[in-house]
Short mmCIF file of C-alpha atoms and ligand atoms in Angstrom, two decimals:
data_model
loop_
_atom_site.label_atom_id
_atom_site.label_comp_id
_atom_site.label_asym_id
_atom_site.label_seq_id
_atom_site.Cartn_x
_atom_site.Cartn_y
_atom_site.Cartn_z
CA UNK A 1 22.74 -19.99 -19.25
CA UNK A 2 19.65 -18.12 -17.55
CA UNK A 3 19.55 -14.37 -18.54
CA UNK A 4 19.55 -11.81 -15.65
CA UNK A 5 18.23 -8.28 -16.10
CA UNK A 6 20.27 -5.65 -15.59
CA UNK A 7 20.22 -4.13 -12.08
CA UNK A 8 17.78 -0.80 -11.77
CA UNK A 9 20.11 2.67 -12.00
CA UNK A 10 20.75 3.54 -8.38
CA UNK A 11 17.89 4.96 -6.56
CA UNK A 12 15.29 3.17 -8.73
CA UNK A 13 14.71 0.13 -7.07
CA UNK A 14 10.71 -0.26 -5.43
CA UNK A 15 12.72 -2.45 -3.15
CA UNK A 16 14.61 0.78 -1.71
CA UNK A 17 11.02 1.67 -0.58
CA UNK A 18 9.61 0.99 2.93
CA UNK A 19 6.22 -1.00 1.08
CA UNK A 20 5.35 -4.71 2.50
CA UNK A 21 6.65 -7.63 0.79
CA UNK A 22 2.92 -7.90 -1.10
CA UNK A 23 3.09 -5.08 -2.66
CA UNK A 24 6.44 -5.28 -3.98
CA UNK A 25 5.54 -9.04 -5.23
CA UNK A 26 2.55 -7.57 -6.94
CA UNK A 27 4.65 -4.72 -8.25
CA UNK A 28 6.97 -7.68 -10.02
CA UNK A 29 4.05 -9.54 -11.20
CA UNK A 30 2.84 -6.32 -13.27
CA UNK A 31 6.37 -5.90 -14.54
CA UNK A 32 6.72 -3.27 -12.53
CA UNK A 33 10.66 -4.10 -12.57
CA UNK A 34 12.11 -0.36 -11.73
CA UNK A 35 10.35 2.94 -10.74
CA UNK A 36 9.88 5.65 -13.15
CA UNK A 37 12.36 8.91 -12.29
CA UNK A 38 8.72 10.44 -10.81
CA UNK A 39 7.64 7.61 -9.02
CA UNK A 40 11.68 7.80 -7.68
CA UNK A 41 11.55 11.39 -6.91
CA UNK A 42 7.45 11.29 -5.65
CA UNK A 43 6.99 7.51 -3.02
CA UNK A 44 9.71 8.28 -1.03
CA UNK A 45 8.59 11.62 -0.14
CA UNK A 46 4.80 10.63 -0.41
CA UNK A 47 5.62 7.67 1.72
CA UNK A 48 6.68 9.83 4.18
CA UNK A 49 3.12 11.30 4.76
CA UNK A 50 4.42 14.32 3.24
CA UNK A 51 1.80 16.25 0.47
CA UNK A 52 2.97 17.06 -2.66
CA UNK A 53 3.49 18.82 -5.65
CA UNK A 54 4.73 16.98 -8.60
CA UNK A 55 5.04 17.59 -12.25
CA UNK A 56 5.93 15.02 -15.00
CA UNK A 57 4.77 14.66 -18.75
CA UNK A 58 1.76 12.75 -19.68
CA UNK A 59 2.87 8.45 -19.41
CA UNK A 60 5.59 9.10 -17.18
CA UNK A 61 4.04 6.90 -14.34
CA UNK A 62 2.40 9.77 -12.36
CA UNK A 63 -0.66 7.36 -11.23
CA UNK A 64 1.76 4.85 -9.25
CA UNK A 65 3.34 7.44 -7.61
CA UNK A 66 -0.38 8.36 -5.75
CA UNK A 67 -1.67 5.31 -5.74
CA UNK A 68 1.20 3.48 -3.94
CA UNK A 69 1.18 6.71 -1.10
CA UNK A 70 -2.72 6.21 -0.73
CA UNK A 71 -2.77 2.31 -0.27
CA UNK A 72 -0.43 2.32 2.12
CA UNK A 73 -2.21 5.09 4.28
CA UNK A 74 -5.62 2.86 3.74
CA UNK A 75 -6.82 1.15 6.50
CA UNK A 76 -8.61 -2.49 4.66
CA UNK A 77 -10.46 -3.03 8.02
CA UNK A 78 -11.85 0.31 8.22
CA UNK A 79 -14.85 0.15 5.67
CA UNK A 80 -15.31 3.87 4.81
CA UNK A 81 -13.98 5.88 2.28
CA UNK A 82 -9.94 7.10 3.40
CA UNK A 83 -8.84 8.05 -0.14
CA UNK A 84 -10.10 10.33 -2.85
CA UNK A 85 -8.88 10.75 -6.65
CA UNK A 86 -10.45 14.00 -8.56
CA UNK A 87 -9.75 13.67 -12.02
CA UNK A 88 -11.07 15.59 -15.61
CA UNK A 89 -12.30 13.48 -17.16
CA UNK A 90 -14.41 10.57 -16.89
CA UNK A 91 -12.10 8.46 -19.17
CA UNK A 92 -8.89 9.48 -16.75
CA UNK A 93 -11.15 8.44 -14.04
CA UNK A 94 -11.90 5.01 -15.52
CA UNK A 95 -7.65 4.61 -16.22
CA UNK A 96 -6.69 5.76 -12.53
CA UNK A 97 -9.79 3.58 -10.70
CA UNK A 98 -7.73 0.17 -12.91
CA UNK A 99 -4.44 1.44 -12.17
CA UNK A 100 -5.32 1.83 -8.23
CA UNK A 101 -7.22 -1.89 -9.09
CA UNK A 102 -4.13 -3.06 -10.38
CA UNK A 103 -1.99 -2.05 -7.38
CA UNK A 104 -4.30 -2.89 -5.11
CA UNK A 105 -4.32 -6.48 -5.23
CA UNK A 106 -1.43 -6.72 -2.98
CA UNK A 107 -3.90 -6.07 -0.27
CA UNK A 108 -7.51 -8.28 -0.21
CA UNK A 109 -10.57 -6.77 -0.39
CA UNK A 110 -10.47 -2.53 -0.66
CA UNK A 111 -12.98 -1.62 -3.03
CA UNK A 112 -12.21 1.42 -5.40
CA UNK A 113 -15.19 3.05 -6.87
CA UNK A 114 -15.51 5.41 -9.92
CA UNK A 115 -18.05 8.35 -9.89
CA UNK A 116 -18.45 10.21 -12.66
CA UNK A 117 -20.87 12.77 -13.87
CA UNK A 118 -22.81 11.50 -17.70
CA UNK A 119 -23.57 8.05 -16.04
CA UNK A 120 -26.45 7.22 -13.99
CA UNK A 121 -26.93 8.67 -10.73
CA UNK A 122 -28.93 4.80 -9.29
CA UNK A 123 -25.72 1.97 -10.38
CA UNK A 124 -23.64 5.03 -7.77
CA UNK A 125 -26.12 5.24 -4.96
CA UNK A 126 -26.02 1.31 -4.62
CA UNK A 127 -22.38 1.35 -4.68
CA UNK A 128 -21.71 3.96 -2.31
CA UNK A 129 -24.46 2.38 0.25
CA UNK A 130 -22.24 -0.73 -0.11
CA UNK A 131 -19.60 1.44 0.73
CA UNK A 132 -15.88 1.75 -0.37
CA UNK A 133 -11.98 2.43 0.33
CA UNK A 134 -10.91 4.45 -2.57
CA UNK A 135 -13.04 6.93 -4.31
CA UNK A 136 -12.31 8.28 -8.20
CA UNK A 137 -14.13 11.22 -9.77
CA UNK A 138 -14.80 14.36 -11.39
CA UNK A 139 -15.39 16.81 -9.50
CA UNK A 140 -18.88 17.85 -10.07
CA UNK A 141 -20.26 14.45 -9.71
CA UNK A 142 -18.83 14.34 -5.87
CA UNK A 143 -19.81 17.30 -5.38
CA UNK A 144 -23.44 16.04 -6.12
CA UNK A 145 -22.86 12.87 -4.03
CA UNK A 146 -21.86 15.07 -1.15
CA UNK A 147 -24.59 17.29 -1.10
CA UNK A 148 -27.09 14.16 -0.95
CA UNK A 149 -25.03 12.98 1.57
CA UNK A 150 -24.29 9.88 -0.39
CA UNK A 151 -20.60 10.69 -0.02
CA UNK A 152 -19.19 10.84 3.27
CA UNK A 153 -15.26 11.82 3.82
CA UNK A 154 -15.19 12.02 7.65
CA UNK A 155 -12.69 8.87 7.23
CA UNK A 156 -10.54 10.34 4.31
CA UNK A 157 -6.77 10.22 5.05
CA UNK A 158 -5.69 10.78 1.24
CA UNK A 159 -6.68 13.94 -0.98
CA UNK A 160 -5.12 13.61 -4.80
CA UNK A 161 -6.20 16.39 -7.51
CA UNK A 162 -4.75 13.86 -10.98
CA UNK A 163 -3.87 16.72 -13.49
CA UNK A 164 -4.91 19.42 -11.61
CA UNK A 165 -4.13 22.33 -14.49
CA UNK A 166 -6.81 20.40 -16.75
CA UNK A 167 -8.99 20.60 -14.16
CA UNK A 168 -8.78 24.10 -13.84
CA UNK A 169 -8.61 24.42 -17.12
CA UNK A 170 -12.05 22.79 -16.97
CA UNK A 171 -13.96 25.56 -14.65
CA UNK A 172 -13.55 23.04 -11.84
CA UNK A 173 -11.78 25.63 -9.18
CA UNK A 174 -14.68 26.24 -7.22
CA UNK A 175 -15.80 22.41 -6.93
CA UNK A 176 -12.98 21.57 -6.03
CA UNK A 177 -12.50 23.94 -3.45
CA UNK A 178 -16.25 22.76 -2.07
CA UNK A 179 -15.52 19.14 -2.54
CA UNK A 180 -12.07 20.26 0.29
CA UNK A 181 -14.36 21.88 2.64
CA UNK A 182 -15.91 18.80 3.08
CA UNK A 183 -12.47 17.00 3.62
CA UNK A 184 -10.43 16.80 6.76
CA UNK A 185 -8.27 19.15 7.56
CA UNK A 186 -5.92 16.29 9.21
CA UNK A 187 -5.08 14.22 5.61
CA UNK A 188 -2.03 14.38 3.14
CA UNK A 189 -2.30 15.96 -0.51
CA UNK A 190 -0.94 14.44 -3.49
CA UNK A 191 -1.17 17.21 -6.48
CA UNK A 192 -0.02 15.68 -9.91
CA UNK A 193 -0.28 18.12 -12.93
CA UNK A 194 1.77 17.86 -16.36
CA UNK A 195 2.20 21.23 -16.38
CA UNK A 196 2.95 23.81 -13.28
CA UNK A 197 1.30 27.35 -14.61
CA UNK A 198 0.38 29.90 -11.71
CA UNK A 199 -3.08 28.88 -11.19
CA UNK A 200 -1.91 25.70 -10.23
CA UNK A 201 0.51 26.91 -8.04
CA UNK A 202 -2.20 28.91 -6.05
CA UNK A 203 -4.66 25.65 -5.97
CA UNK A 204 -1.57 23.91 -4.33
CA UNK A 205 -0.84 27.01 -1.81
CA UNK A 206 -4.33 26.89 -0.45
CA UNK A 207 -4.58 23.64 0.30
CA UNK A 208 -1.75 22.05 0.50
CA UNK A 209 0.89 21.88 4.02
CA UNK A 210 3.97 22.67 3.67
CA UNK A 211 4.35 20.85 0.17
CA UNK A 212 7.52 19.22 -1.41
CA UNK A 213 7.63 20.07 -4.77
CA UNK A 214 9.14 17.61 -7.47
CA UNK A 215 9.28 18.66 -10.97
CA UNK A 216 10.48 17.46 -14.02
CA UNK A 217 12.77 18.09 -16.45
CA UNK A 218 11.11 17.20 -20.60
CA UNK A 219 13.54 15.08 -20.80
CA UNK A 220 14.09 12.13 -18.55
P1 ADP B 1 0.91 8.85 -16.66
O1 ADP B 1 -0.47 9.17 -15.18
O2 ADP B 1 2.23 10.07 -15.88
O3 ADP B 1 -0.10 9.80 -17.57
P2 ADP B 1 0.63 7.14 -15.97
O4 ADP B 1 0.54 6.68 -14.20
O5 ADP B 1 -0.49 6.22 -16.66
O6 ADP B 1 1.23 7.72 -16.80
O7 ADP B 1 1.11 5.17 -16.34
C1 ADP B 1 1.48 5.30 -17.52
C2 ADP B 1 1.73 3.73 -18.13
O8 ADP B 1 2.91 3.28 -17.35
C3 ADP B 1 0.62 2.90 -17.42
O9 ADP B 1 0.24 1.82 -18.44
C4 ADP B 1 1.61 1.84 -16.51
O10 ADP B 1 0.95 0.91 -15.69
C5 ADP B 1 2.92 2.16 -16.83
N1 ADP B 1 3.69 1.87 -15.45
C6 ADP B 1 3.62 3.20 -14.47
N2 ADP B 1 5.01 2.81 -13.68
C7 ADP B 1 5.62 1.74 -14.24
C8 ADP B 1 6.95 0.73 -13.59
N3 ADP B 1 7.41 1.66 -12.80
N4 ADP B 1 7.64 0.04 -14.70
C9 ADP B 1 6.70 -0.25 -15.75
N5 ADP B 1 5.92 0.63 -15.77
C10 ADP B 1 4.25 1.20 -15.07
MG1 MG B 2 -2.07 10.52 -14.89
#
């Protein structure tokens, strides 16, 4: 007798999304059997190219909710930075990098690098010189690289502001503004936050284009 796992609740199957068979297979391999609620709410909109303000508590699977869309926007044959993910801390940036790497396994040769303060410049400069498709980092260090022209964002198509509330709490508002000034106007912007205070709203209204709001209640 074979055990069958129950079918995912309505609207929670990754198979219903416009994702390639390779991506779906990789999700299965990772043990992602169904979308989490924030993924189910965000992914159809984000994969349709919409800007998004998404709010859900920690541990709800927000990384895949922006990682799958940014990977879908990527052209692996174009070896230039096409996605930038801004995170508040080095630890979070490293976690996000790991999750994007896992999700990117469906494609060959997607290069993802982490650029955070507190780490020495030389290896970062060496990685940038080799090129990358995706950059994940903290606002201050990303700004340093933009200032010394070791990083260019002309080919960017997806900008993610992860843990936007924490970045603002940590005083990154000006750095974020300057980094966004280096991004093409024509892009998809995805803002994720655990909470949704006024300053996050202000950030969203300044830098997102007709954003769709996805909010999940505390309990889900
Ligand atoms: P958040 O950013 O909301 O705090 P994460 O993106 O870090 O949450 O995800 C929390 C954990 O859940 C991670 O270990 C991730 O690999 C896992 N995860 C995310 N989505 C799914 C899914 N659909 N099925 C199973 N596990 C998932
Ligand atoms: Mg997160």
